[in-house]
Coordinates of C-alpha atoms in Angstrom, one line a residue:
Chain N
X649 CA 3.7 -98.9 -16.0
X650 CA 4.1 -101.5 -18.7
X651 CA 5.2 -100.4 -22.1
X652 CA 4.1 -103.8 -23.5
X653 CA 0.6 -102.5 -24.0
X654 CA 1.8 -100.2 -26.7
X655 CA 2.7 -103.1 -29.0
X656 CA -0.8 -104.1 -30.2
X657 CA -1.5 -100.5 -31.1
X658 CA 1.8 -99.2 -32.4
X659 CA 3.1 -102.4 -34.2
X660 CA 0.2 -102.6 -36.8
X661 CA 0.3 -98.8 -37.3
X662 CA 4.1 -98.7 -38.0
X663 CA 4.0 -101.9 -40.1
X664 CA 1.1 -100.5 -42.0
X665 CA 3.0 -97.4 -42.9
X666 CA 6.0 -99.5 -44.0
X667 CA 3.7 -101.7 -46.1
X668 CA 2.8 -98.6 -48.2
X669 CA 6.4 -98.5 -49.4
X670 CA 6.0 -102.0 -50.9
X671 CA 2.9 -101.1 -53.0
X672 CA 3.8 -103.1 -56.1
X673 CA 5.3 -106.1 -54.3
X674 CA 2.3 -108.1 -53.0
X675 CA 4.5 -111.0 -51.9
X676 CA 6.6 -108.8 -49.7
X677 CA 3.5 -107.2 -48.2
X678 CA 2.0 -110.6 -47.5
X679 CA 5.1 -111.8 -45.6
X680 CA 5.5 -108.7 -43.6
X681 CA 1.8 -108.5 -42.6
X682 CA 1.6 -112.2 -41.8
X683 CA 4.6 -112.0 -39.5
X684 CA 3.3 -108.9 -37.8
X685 CA -0.1 -110.5 -37.2
X686 CA 1.4 -113.6 -35.7
X687 CA 3.8 -111.7 -33.5
X688 CA 0.9 -109.6 -32.3
X689 CA -1.1 -112.6 -31.5
X690 CA 1.8 -113.9 -29.3
X691 CA 2.1 -110.5 -27.6
X692 CA -1.6 -110.4 -26.9
X693 CA -1.4 -113.7 -25.1
X694 CA 1.6 -112.5 -23.1
X695 CA -0.2 -109.3 -22.1
X696 CA -3.2 -111.3 -20.9
X697 CA -0.8 -113.6 -18.9
X698 CA 0.8 -110.5 -17.3
X699 CA -2.6 -109.0 -16.5
X700 CA -3.8 -112.3 -15.1
X701 CA -0.8 -112.7 -12.8
X702 CA 0.1 -109.1 -11.8
X703 CA -3.3 -107.4 -12.0
X704 CA -4.4 -104.5 -14.2
X705 CA -1.6 -102.9 -16.3
X706 CA -1.5 -99.2 -17.3
X707 CA 0.8 -97.0 -19.4
X708 CA 0.9 -93.2 -19.0
X709 CA 2.0 -91.8 -22.2
X710 CA 4.7 -89.1 -21.8
X711 CA 4.7 -89.7 -18.1
X712 CA 1.7 -87.4 -17.5
X713 CA -0.1 -88.8 -14.5
X714 CA -3.8 -89.5 -14.8
X715 CA -6.3 -87.9 -15.0
X716 CA -4.4 -85.4 -17.1
X717 CA -2.4 -87.6 -19.5
X718 CA -3.4 -90.1 -22.0
X719 CA -3.5 -93.5 -20.5
X720 CA -3.7 -97.1 -21.8
X721 CA -5.3 -99.6 -19.5
X722 CA -5.4 -103.4 -19.9
X723 CA -7.7 -105.2 -17.6
X724 CA -8.7 -108.8 -18.2
X725 CA -11.6 -107.8 -20.5
X726 CA -9.6 -105.5 -22.7
X727 CA -6.7 -108.0 -23.0
X728 CA -9.2 -110.8 -23.8
X729 CA -10.7 -108.7 -26.6
X730 CA -7.2 -108.0 -27.9
X731 CA -6.5 -111.7 -28.1
X732 CA -9.7 -112.4 -29.9
X733 CA -9.2 -109.6 -32.4
X734 CA -5.6 -110.8 -33.0
X735 CA -6.9 -114.3 -33.7
X736 CA -9.4 -113.0 -36.2
X737 CA -6.8 -110.7 -37.6
X738 CA -4.4 -113.5 -38.4
X739 CA -7.0 -115.9 -39.7
X740 CA -8.7 -113.4 -42.1
X741 CA -5.3 -112.2 -43.3
X742 CA -4.4 -115.8 -44.3
X743 CA -7.8 -116.2 -45.9
X744 CA -7.3 -112.9 -47.8
X745 CA -4.0 -114.3 -49.3
X746 CA -6.1 -116.9 -51.0
X747 CA -9.1 -114.9 -52.1
X748 CA -8.3 -111.2 -52.6
X749 CA -7.7 -110.2 -56.2
X750 CA -4.3 -108.9 -57.3
X751 CA -5.6 -105.4 -58.0
X752 CA -6.9 -105.1 -54.5
X753 CA -3.7 -106.3 -53.1
X754 CA -1.7 -103.7 -55.0
X755 CA -4.1 -101.0 -53.9
X756 CA -3.1 -100.7 -50.3
X757 CA -5.2 -103.6 -48.9
X758 CA -2.7 -104.7 -46.3
X759 CA -1.8 -101.2 -45.0
X760 CA -5.5 -100.5 -44.2
X761 CA -5.9 -103.9 -42.8
X762 CA -3.2 -103.1 -40.3
X763 CA -4.6 -99.7 -39.6
X764 CA -7.9 -101.3 -38.8
X765 CA -6.3 -103.6 -36.3
X766 CA -4.4 -100.7 -34.7
X767 CA -7.7 -98.8 -34.3
X768 CA -9.5 -101.8 -32.9
X769 CA -6.7 -102.6 -30.4
X770 CA -6.5 -99.0 -29.4
X771 CA -10.2 -98.8 -28.7
X772 CA -10.0 -101.8 -26.5
X773 CA -6.9 -100.6 -24.5
X774 CA -7.6 -96.9 -24.1
X775 CA -8.7 -95.6 -20.7
X776 CA -9.7 -92.2 -21.9
X777 CA -13.1 -91.3 -23.5
X778 CA -11.6 -88.9 -26.0
X779 CA -9.0 -91.4 -27.1
X780 CA -11.7 -93.9 -27.5
X781 CA -13.3 -91.5 -30.0
X782 CA -9.9 -91.1 -31.8
X783 CA -9.3 -94.8 -32.0
X784 CA -12.9 -95.3 -33.1
X785 CA -12.1 -92.9 -35.9
X786 CA -8.8 -94.6 -36.8
X787 CA -10.7 -97.9 -37.0
X788 CA -13.7 -96.4 -38.9
X789 CA -11.6 -94.6 -41.5
X790 CA -9.8 -97.8 -42.3
X791 CA -13.1 -99.6 -42.4
X792 CA -14.6 -97.1 -44.7
X793 CA -11.8 -97.7 -47.1
X794 CA -11.9 -101.5 -46.8
X795 CA -15.6 -101.6 -47.3
X796 CA -15.5 -99.6 -50.5
X797 CA -12.2 -101.3 -51.6
X798 CA -12.7 -102.5 -55.2
X799 CA -15.2 -99.8 -56.0
X800 CA -18.0 -101.8 -57.6
X801 CA -21.3 -100.0 -58.2
X802 CA -23.0 -101.8 -55.3
X803 CA -20.1 -101.1 -52.9
X804 CA -20.1 -97.4 -53.7
X805 CA -23.8 -97.1 -53.1
X806 CA -23.9 -98.9 -49.8
X807 CA -20.6 -97.6 -48.5
X808 CA -21.9 -94.1 -48.8
X809 CA -24.7 -94.9 -46.4
X810 CA -22.3 -96.8 -44.1
X811 CA -19.9 -93.8 -44.0
X812 CA -22.6 -91.2 -43.5
X813 CA -24.2 -93.2 -40.7
X814 CA -20.9 -93.8 -38.9
X815 CA -19.8 -90.2 -39.3
X816 CA -23.1 -89.1 -37.8
X817 CA -22.6 -91.4 -34.9
X818 CA -19.1 -90.1 -34.4
X819 CA -20.3 -86.6 -34.3
X820 CA -22.8 -87.5 -31.6
X821 CA -19.9 -89.2 -29.7
X822 CA -18.3 -85.7 -29.6
X823 CA -21.5 -84.2 -28.4
X824 CA -21.6 -86.8 -25.6
X825 CA -18.0 -86.0 -24.8
X826 CA -18.8 -82.3 -24.6
X827 CA -21.6 -83.0 -22.2
X828 CA -19.6 -85.2 -19.9
X829 CA -16.7 -82.8 -20.0
X830 CA -19.0 -80.0 -19.1
X831 CA -20.4 -81.8 -16.1
X832 CA -17.4 -83.7 -14.7
X833 CA -14.5 -81.7 -16.1
X834 CA -12.5 -84.8 -17.0
X835 CA -12.2 -87.3 -19.7
X836 CA -10.3 -90.1 -18.0
X837 CA -12.8 -92.9 -17.7
X838 CA -11.7 -93.9 -14.2
X839 CA -11.9 -90.3 -13.1
X840 CA -15.3 -89.8 -14.6
X841 CA -16.5 -92.9 -12.8
X842 CA -15.3 -91.3 -9.5
X843 CA -17.0 -88.0 -10.2
X844 CA -20.2 -89.6 -11.4
X845 CA -20.4 -91.5 -8.1
X846 CA -19.9 -88.3 -6.2
X847 CA -22.5 -86.2 -8.0
X848 CA -25.0 -89.1 -8.2
X849 CA -26.4 -90.3 -11.5
X850 CA -29.7 -88.5 -12.0
X851 CA -31.4 -86.4 -14.6
X852 CA -28.8 -85.1 -17.0
X853 CA -26.3 -87.9 -16.4
X854 CA -29.0 -90.4 -17.4
X855 CA -29.6 -88.4 -20.5
X856 CA -25.8 -88.6 -21.3
X857 CA -25.9 -92.3 -20.6
X858 CA -28.7 -92.7 -23.2
X859 CA -26.7 -90.6 -25.7
X860 CA -23.7 -92.8 -25.3
X861 CA -25.9 -95.9 -25.6
X862 CA -27.3 -94.5 -28.9
X863 CA -23.8 -93.7 -30.2
X864 CA -22.3 -97.1 -29.3
X865 CA -25.5 -98.8 -30.2
X866 CA -25.2 -97.4 -33.7
X867 CA -21.7 -98.7 -34.1
X868 CA -22.6 -102.0 -32.4
X869 CA -25.8 -102.5 -34.5
X870 CA -28.3 -102.5 -31.6
X871 CA -32.0 -102.3 -32.2
X872 CA -33.3 -100.0 -33.8
X873 CA -30.0 -98.7 -35.2
X874 CA -28.9 -101.8 -37.1
X875 CA -30.4 -101.1 -40.5
X876 CA -27.1 -100.1 -42.1
X877 CA -25.3 -103.4 -41.4
X878 CA -26.6 -106.1 -43.7
X879 CA -26.4 -104.2 -46.9
X880 CA -22.9 -102.7 -46.3
X881 CA -21.4 -106.1 -45.2
X882 CA -22.7 -107.7 -48.4
X883 CA -20.5 -105.7 -50.7
X884 CA -16.8 -106.4 -49.8
X885 CA -15.0 -109.7 -50.3
X886 CA -15.6 -112.4 -47.7
X887 CA -12.2 -112.0 -46.0
X888 CA -13.1 -108.3 -45.2
X889 CA -16.7 -109.2 -44.3
X890 CA -15.4 -111.9 -41.9
X891 CA -13.0 -109.4 -40.3
X892 CA -15.9 -106.8 -39.9
X893 CA -18.4 -109.4 -38.8
X894 CA -16.0 -110.6 -36.2
X895 CA -14.7 -107.3 -34.9
X896 CA -16.4 -104.0 -35.7
X897 CA -19.8 -104.4 -34.0
X898 CA -18.0 -106.0 -31.0
X899 CA -16.0 -102.7 -30.5
X900 CA -19.3 -100.9 -30.1
X901 CA -20.5 -103.6 -27.7
X902 CA -17.1 -103.4 -25.8
X903 CA -17.6 -99.7 -25.4
X904 CA -21.1 -100.2 -24.1
X905 CA -20.0 -102.8 -21.6
X906 CA -17.1 -100.7 -20.5
X907 CA -19.1 -97.5 -20.0
X908 CA -22.1 -99.2 -18.4
X909 CA -20.0 -101.2 -15.9
X910 CA -17.6 -98.4 -15.1
X911 CA -19.3 -95.1 -15.3
X912 CA -23.1 -95.3 -15.6
X913 CA -23.7 -97.9 -12.9
X914 CA -25.6 -96.0 -10.3
X915 CA -29.1 -96.2 -11.8
X916 CA -29.4 -99.7 -13.3
X917 CA -33.2 -99.6 -12.9
X918 CA -33.2 -97.1 -15.7
X919 CA -30.2 -97.7 -17.9
X920 CA -29.8 -101.5 -17.7
X921 CA -33.5 -102.1 -18.2
X922 CA -33.3 -99.9 -21.3
X923 CA -30.4 -102.1 -22.5
X924 CA -32.5 -105.2 -21.8
X925 CA -35.3 -103.9 -24.0
X926 CA -32.9 -103.0 -26.8
X927 CA -31.3 -106.4 -26.5
X928 CA -34.7 -108.1 -26.9
X929 CA -35.5 -106.0 -30.0
X930 CA -32.1 -106.6 -31.5
X931 CA -32.2 -110.4 -31.1
X932 CA -35.7 -110.7 -32.4
X933 CA -35.7 -108.4 -35.4
X934 CA -32.2 -109.4 -36.4
X935 CA -33.2 -113.1 -36.6
X936 CA -36.4 -112.3 -38.4
X937 CA -34.3 -110.6 -41.1
X938 CA -32.1 -113.6 -41.3
X939 CA -35.1 -116.0 -41.7
X940 CA -36.4 -113.9 -44.6
X941 CA -33.2 -113.9 -46.7
X942 CA -32.0 -116.3 -49.4
X943 CA -28.4 -115.3 -49.6
X944 CA -25.5 -116.8 -47.7
X945 CA -23.8 -113.6 -46.8
X946 CA -27.0 -111.7 -46.0
X947 CA -28.2 -114.4 -43.6
X948 CA -24.8 -114.2 -41.8
X949 CA -25.0 -110.4 -41.7
X950 CA -28.4 -110.5 -40.1
X951 CA -27.2 -113.1 -37.6
X952 CA -24.6 -110.6 -36.4
X953 CA -27.4 -108.3 -35.4
X954 CA -29.3 -111.0 -33.5
X955 CA -26.3 -112.1 -31.6
X956 CA -25.2 -108.7 -30.6
X957 CA -28.5 -108.8 -28.8
X958 CA -27.3 -111.7 -26.6
X959 CA -24.3 -109.7 -25.5
X960 CA -26.4 -106.7 -24.6
X961 CA -28.7 -109.1 -22.8
X962 CA -25.8 -110.2 -20.6
X963 CA -25.1 -106.6 -19.7
X964 CA -28.8 -105.8 -19.2
X965 CA -29.2 -108.6 -16.7
X966 CA -26.2 -107.1 -14.9
X967 CA -25.1 -109.9 -12.6
X968 CA -21.8 -111.7 -12.5
X969 CA -23.2 -114.9 -14.1
X970 CA -24.9 -112.9 -16.9
X971 CA -21.9 -110.7 -17.7
X972 CA -19.6 -113.8 -17.7
X973 CA -22.1 -115.3 -20.2
X974 CA -21.9 -112.2 -22.3
X975 CA -18.1 -112.3 -22.3
X976 CA -18.1 -116.0 -23.2
X977 CA -20.6 -115.2 -25.9
X978 CA -18.4 -112.5 -27.3
X979 CA -15.5 -114.9 -27.5
X980 CA -17.7 -117.6 -29.1
X981 CA -19.3 -115.2 -31.5
X982 CA -16.1 -113.5 -32.8
X983 CA -14.6 -117.0 -33.6
X984 CA -17.7 -118.6 -35.0
X985 CA -18.9 -115.7 -37.0
X986 CA -15.6 -115.1 -38.7
X987 CA -15.4 -118.9 -39.5
X988 CA -18.9 -118.8 -41.1
X989 CA -18.0 -115.8 -43.2
X990 CA -14.9 -117.5 -44.3
X991 CA -17.0 -120.6 -45.2
X992 CA -19.2 -118.3 -47.2
X993 CA -16.0 -117.0 -49.0
X994 CA -14.9 -120.6 -49.7
X995 CA -18.2 -121.6 -51.3
X996 CA -18.2 -118.4 -53.2
X997 CA -14.8 -119.2 -54.5
X998 CA -16.0 -122.7 -55.6
X999 CA -19.4 -121.8 -57.1
X1000 CA -19.0 -118.1 -57.9
X1001 CA -22.2 -117.0 -56.2
X1002 CA -23.6 -116.5 -52.7
X1003 CA -27.2 -117.0 -53.7
X1004 CA -28.6 -120.0 -52.0
X1005 CA -31.0 -120.9 -54.8
X1006 CA -28.2 -121.1 -57.4
X1007 CA -26.2 -123.8 -55.7
X1008 CA -26.8 -127.2 -54.2
X1009 CA -25.2 -130.5 -53.4
X1010 CA -21.7 -129.3 -52.6
X1011 CA -21.4 -132.1 -50.0
X1012 CA -20.5 -134.7 -52.7
X1013 CA -17.5 -133.0 -54.0
X1014 CA -16.4 -131.2 -50.8
X1015 CA -17.5 -133.3 -47.9
X1016 CA -14.9 -131.8 -45.4
X1017 CA -16.1 -128.3 -46.1
X1018 CA -19.7 -129.3 -45.6
X1019 CA -19.3 -131.0 -42.3
X1020 CA -17.0 -128.4 -40.9
X1021 CA -19.6 -125.8 -41.9
X1022 CA -22.3 -127.8 -40.1
X1023 CA -20.2 -127.9 -36.9
X1024 CA -19.8 -124.1 -36.9
X1025 CA -23.5 -123.6 -37.9
X1026 CA -24.8 -125.7 -35.0
X1027 CA -22.3 -124.0 -32.7
X1028 CA -23.8 -120.7 -33.7
X1029 CA -27.3 -122.0 -33.0
X1030 CA -26.2 -123.2 -29.6
X1031 CA -26.3 -127.0 -29.7
X1032 CA -24.2 -128.7 -27.0
X1033 CA -21.3 -129.5 -26.6
X1034 CA -20.2 -126.6 -28.8
X1035 CA -19.4 -123.2 -27.5
X1036 CA -22.7 -121.5 -28.4
X1037 CA -24.6 -123.6 -25.9
X1038 CA -22.7 -122.8 -22.8
X1039 CA -22.8 -119.0 -23.3
X1040 CA -26.5 -119.0 -24.0
X1041 CA -27.1 -121.4 -21.1
X1042 CA -25.5 -119.0 -18.6
X1043 CA -27.6 -116.1 -20.0
X1044 CA -30.9 -118.0 -19.9
X1045 CA -30.2 -119.5 -16.5
X1046 CA -29.6 -116.1 -15.1
X1047 CA -32.6 -114.7 -16.8
X1048 CA -34.8 -117.3 -15.2
X1049 CA -33.2 -116.7 -11.8
X1050 CA -34.0 -113.0 -12.1
X1051 CA -37.5 -113.9 -13.3
X1052 CA -37.3 -112.0 -16.5
X1053 CA -39.3 -114.7 -18.4
X1054 CA -40.2 -112.7 -21.4
X1055 CA -36.6 -112.0 -22.5
X1056 CA -35.7 -115.6 -21.8
X1057 CA -38.6 -116.7 -24.0
X1058 CA -37.4 -114.3 -26.8
X1059 CA -33.9 -115.6 -26.6
X1060 CA -35.1 -119.2 -26.8
X1061 CA -37.2 -118.5 -29.8
X1062 CA -34.3 -116.6 -31.4
X1063 CA -32.1 -119.7 -30.8
X1064 CA -34.6 -121.9 -32.7
X1065 CA -34.9 -119.5 -35.6
X1066 CA -31.1 -119.3 -35.8
X1067 CA -31.0 -123.0 -36.0
X1068 CA -33.7 -122.9 -38.7
X1069 CA -31.9 -120.4 -40.9
X1070 CA -28.5 -122.1 -40.5
X1071 CA -30.1 -125.4 -41.5
X1072 CA -31.6 -123.5 -44.5
X1073 CA -28.1 -122.6 -45.6
X1074 CA -26.8 -126.2 -45.1
X1075 CA -29.7 -127.8 -46.9
X1076 CA -29.6 -125.4 -49.9
X1077 CA -25.8 -125.3 -50.3
X1078 CA -24.6 -128.8 -49.3
X1079 CA -27.7 -131.1 -49.6
X1080 CA -29.6 -132.3 -52.6
X1081 CA -28.7 -132.8 -56.2
X1082 CA -25.2 -131.8 -57.2
X1083 CA -25.3 -128.7 -59.4
X1084 CA -21.6 -128.1 -59.9
X1085 CA -20.1 -128.3 -63.4
X1086 CA -17.2 -130.7 -63.9
X1087 CA -14.5 -128.0 -63.8
X1088 CA -15.7 -126.8 -60.4
X1089 CA -15.7 -130.3 -58.8
X1090 CA -12.0 -130.7 -58.1
X1091 CA -10.8 -127.3 -57.0
X1092 CA -8.0 -127.6 -54.4
X1093 CA -9.7 -126.5 -51.2
X1094 CA -7.1 -127.2 -48.5
X1095 CA -5.5 -123.7 -48.9
X1096 CA -9.0 -122.2 -48.4
X1097 CA -9.8 -124.5 -45.5
X1098 CA -6.5 -124.1 -43.7
X1099 CA -7.3 -120.6 -42.2
X1100 CA -10.8 -121.8 -41.1
X1101 CA -9.7 -125.0 -39.3
X1102 CA -8.2 -123.2 -36.3
X1103 CA -11.4 -121.3 -35.8
X1104 CA -13.5 -124.5 -36.0
X1105 CA -11.1 -126.2 -33.6
X1106 CA -11.4 -123.2 -31.2
X1107 CA -15.2 -123.4 -31.1
X1108 CA -15.0 -127.0 -30.3
X1109 CA -12.3 -126.3 -27.6
X1110 CA -14.4 -123.5 -26.2
X1111 CA -17.3 -125.9 -25.9
X1112 CA -15.5 -128.9 -24.5
X1113 CA -13.3 -126.9 -22.2
X1114 CA -16.2 -124.8 -21.0
X1115 CA -15.4 -125.3 -17.3
X1116 CA -12.0 -123.5 -17.2
X1117 CA -13.0 -120.9 -19.8
X1118 CA -16.2 -120.1 -18.0
X1119 CA -14.2 -119.8 -14.8
X1120 CA -12.0 -117.2 -16.6
X1121 CA -15.1 -115.4 -17.9
X1122 CA -16.4 -115.3 -14.3
X1123 CA -13.2 -113.6 -13.2
X1124 CA -13.5 -111.1 -16.1
X1125 CA -17.0 -110.4 -15.0
X1126 CA -16.0 -110.0 -11.4
X1127 CA -13.4 -107.4 -12.4
X1128 CA -16.0 -105.6 -14.4
X1129 CA -18.5 -105.5 -11.6
X1130 CA -15.9 -104.2 -9.2
X1131 CA -14.8 -101.0 -10.9
X1132 CA -12.8 -99.9 -7.8
X1133 CA -10.0 -102.1 -8.9
X1134 CA -9.9 -100.5 -12.3
X1135 CA -10.2 -97.0 -10.9
X1136 CA -7.4 -97.6 -8.3
X1137 CA -5.0 -99.0 -10.8
X1138 CA -5.5 -96.0 -13.2
X1139 CA -5.5 -93.3 -10.6
X1140 CA -2.9 -94.9 -8.3
X1141 CA -4.9 -94.2 -5.2
Chain E
X1304 CA -22.3 -65.4 -24.5
X1305 CA -23.1 -69.0 -23.5
X1306 CA -26.8 -68.5 -24.3
X1307 CA -25.9 -67.0 -27.7
X1308 CA -23.6 -69.9 -28.5
X1309 CA -26.2 -72.4 -27.5
X1310 CA -28.7 -70.8 -29.8
X1311 CA -26.2 -70.7 -32.6
X1312 CA -25.5 -74.4 -32.1
X1313 CA -29.2 -75.2 -32.1
X1314 CA -29.6 -73.4 -35.4
X1315 CA -26.6 -75.2 -36.9
X1316 CA -27.9 -78.6 -35.7
X1317 CA -31.4 -78.0 -37.1
X1318 CA -30.1 -76.7 -40.5
X1319 CA -27.8 -79.7 -40.7
X1320 CA -30.5 -82.1 -39.8
X1321 CA -32.6 -80.6 -42.6
X1322 CA -29.7 -81.0 -45.0
X1323 CA -29.0 -84.6 -44.1
X1324 CA -32.7 -85.5 -44.6
X1325 CA -32.8 -84.1 -48.2
X1326 CA -32.5 -86.1 -51.3
X1327 CA -29.2 -85.1 -52.7
X1328 CA -25.8 -86.6 -52.0
X1329 CA -24.0 -83.3 -51.9
X1330 CA -26.4 -81.8 -49.4
X1331 CA -26.0 -84.8 -47.1
X1332 CA -22.3 -84.2 -47.1
X1333 CA -22.8 -80.5 -46.4
X1334 CA -25.1 -81.5 -43.6
X1335 CA -22.5 -83.7 -42.1
X1336 CA -19.9 -81.0 -42.3
X1337 CA -22.2 -78.5 -40.5
X1338 CA -23.1 -81.0 -37.9
X1339 CA -19.5 -81.6 -37.0
X1340 CA -18.9 -77.9 -36.7
X1341 CA -21.9 -77.7 -34.4
X1342 CA -20.5 -80.4 -32.2
X1343 CA -17.1 -78.7 -32.0
X1344 CA -18.8 -75.5 -30.9
X1345 CA -20.8 -77.4 -28.4
X1346 CA -17.5 -78.9 -26.9
X1347 CA -16.1 -75.4 -26.7
X1348 CA -19.2 -73.9 -25.1
X1349 CA -19.8 -76.6 -22.6
X1350 CA -16.2 -76.6 -21.3
X1351 CA -16.8 -73.1 -20.3
X1352 CA -15.5 -69.7 -21.4
X1353 CA -13.5 -69.1 -18.3
X1354 CA -11.6 -65.8 -18.4
X1355 CA -8.1 -66.6 -17.3
X1356 CA -4.5 -66.2 -18.4
X1357 CA -3.2 -68.5 -21.1
X1358 CA -1.9 -71.7 -19.5
X1359 CA 1.8 -71.1 -19.7
X1360 CA 4.2 -72.7 -17.2
X1361 CA 5.9 -70.6 -14.6
X1362 CA 3.7 -67.5 -14.8
X1363 CA 1.8 -66.0 -11.9
X1364 CA -1.9 -65.7 -12.4
X1365 CA -4.9 -66.4 -10.3
X1366 CA -6.9 -68.1 -13.0
X1367 CA -5.8 -70.1 -16.0
X1368 CA -7.8 -70.9 -19.1
X1369 CA -8.5 -74.6 -19.6
X1370 CA -6.3 -75.7 -22.6
X1371 CA -7.8 -79.2 -22.9
X1372 CA -11.0 -78.3 -24.9
X1373 CA -9.0 -76.6 -27.5
X1374 CA -6.7 -79.6 -27.9
X1375 CA -9.8 -81.8 -28.2
X1376 CA -11.4 -79.6 -30.7
X1377 CA -8.2 -79.4 -32.8
X1378 CA -8.1 -83.2 -32.9
X1379 CA -11.8 -83.4 -33.7
X1380 CA -11.4 -80.8 -36.5
X1381 CA -8.5 -82.7 -38.0
X1382 CA -10.5 -86.0 -38.0
X1383 CA -13.6 -84.4 -39.4
X1384 CA -11.5 -82.7 -42.1
X1385 CA -10.1 -86.1 -43.2
X1386 CA -13.5 -87.8 -43.1
X1387 CA -15.0 -84.9 -45.1
X1388 CA -12.4 -85.2 -47.8
X1389 CA -13.1 -88.9 -48.0
X1390 CA -16.8 -88.4 -48.1
X1391 CA -16.6 -85.9 -50.9
X1392 CA -14.5 -88.3 -53.0
X1393 CA -16.8 -91.1 -52.2
X1394 CA -19.8 -89.0 -53.1
X1395 CA -18.2 -88.0 -56.4
X1396 CA -17.3 -91.6 -57.2
X1397 CA -20.9 -92.7 -56.4
X1398 CA -22.3 -90.0 -58.6
X1399 CA -20.0 -91.0 -61.4
X1400 CA -20.8 -94.7 -61.1
X1401 CA -24.6 -94.3 -60.8
X1402 CA -25.0 -91.1 -62.8
X1403 CA -27.3 -89.6 -60.2
X1404 CA -27.0 -87.8 -57.0
X1405 CA -30.6 -88.5 -55.9
X1406 CA -30.6 -90.7 -52.9
X1407 CA -34.0 -92.3 -53.6
X1408 CA -32.4 -93.7 -56.8
X1409 CA -29.6 -95.1 -54.8
X1410 CA -31.8 -97.2 -52.6
X1411 CA -31.1 -100.6 -54.0
X1412 CA -33.5 -103.5 -54.4
X1413 CA -34.1 -106.6 -52.4
X1414 CA -33.5 -109.0 -55.3
X1415 CA -30.0 -108.1 -56.2

């Protein structure tokens, strides 16, 4: 019993509600939301510390003992995800202060930002399948609004598809819940895990596993359900795109990893091989999309897809090393992808466009921006000693050990193509003749860069300090592969 | 009763699939609404129509009805109600901005 776990869920929710009262005072909203985000970041580190020292923490809401009550659970994986989302939450918020227009600020931008964080944290911490659905909805409704926020013609058109697809996926989530409640008679994930182990995972339970894979895969943009992502992430301002690119697909991936390491683990020959196939398709087709594009934001959006594939690859290989690689990859990806989207926002602020063909030679006037972008770009592509290398290295090493050469081959090709398309951005945007007009040359960029710097520093730290961080990921993976610890601490057996 | 419900859910699902695949914004929204109702009915059906006493504390009965599915459906209905309201407004705004409710005219182009 540790009420601390409620803070990351309740704090943004309550503060978001308070922020509504300050609708016409953007400065007050900024201060309140900035302080909340920073405090939450501190709390998330403290929670992880407590979990690391004292083991898995749970809260039974209202004192109802599991499996009947609602329960929040923080194991190492969940608390790590809360840390990562809090980091992205703080950074994108500070970037939003610089780039979001006044009208958007006055139209409840910050409240919905906070609600989104509340939903994301809730989805990470919940130990109950139905509450996972509810927190998904809290997060998604906030995301619907943020993605259409501003209401341009393009945004309206693409958000409609985004909303319909996500609502569709949510409805199938309810269908999956209905099936699993019909079979096991419980919705507590730990309890479901016990019952599934008792009745053996065959036939209908495999079908349910696939249904959940489809639902979470749709939210996490797995092949072939990723088609909605690039267009809808193109519409909103970069601060929101960075938040979404960092967090939203990862919630789907988190749910896949949680259910397929806790509940559906008894027939890996079927489920995990299926995940492996989907991972290969996701990586390959995502990166092909990125190679074909000539727009800063669209390239980055397609890269989200291809990198979600790496995380699924780690789960599909299903060994301690591979899952540790996937977790390391999630940490790396959330940080680097948000940084890259923020770079996109910074160049958009300078040049007024995201089309690669309309800009060139920014390196002369903005050398710091250019070189920092290069660092993040090669980190994404996986050049040592940055963080992208070590996570991919673990995955590929384990793929070779398990003799799955085809998927290793695909992931190597995808790495090369990622490097190619990131270099394309660098060459078009920063290299070549300077195309800026005089008035654009001396814009102050330190305020824009300040929120990005911690992310770039983090990717370097994650790369150079790979040894202890990888040891931590191995521990997280160990906890995931030994669900009995999770089950025992929830059900108190 | 179960069989009847399952048939009904099947009909609702097929009708809503048809509606979602049509070319009109409003029909897609109606399809989503019907689909969510189908899912709620499925939740009710699969958790079983056990004939027991209402689950009150301190009463003597051999069988009690399961209260959980109803709580779940209530939550799900509230959520789908909110999302539906949002979808209707979004559909209306999209219709106003683009002056069409035909989805093939809202497809967008690669060069924008």
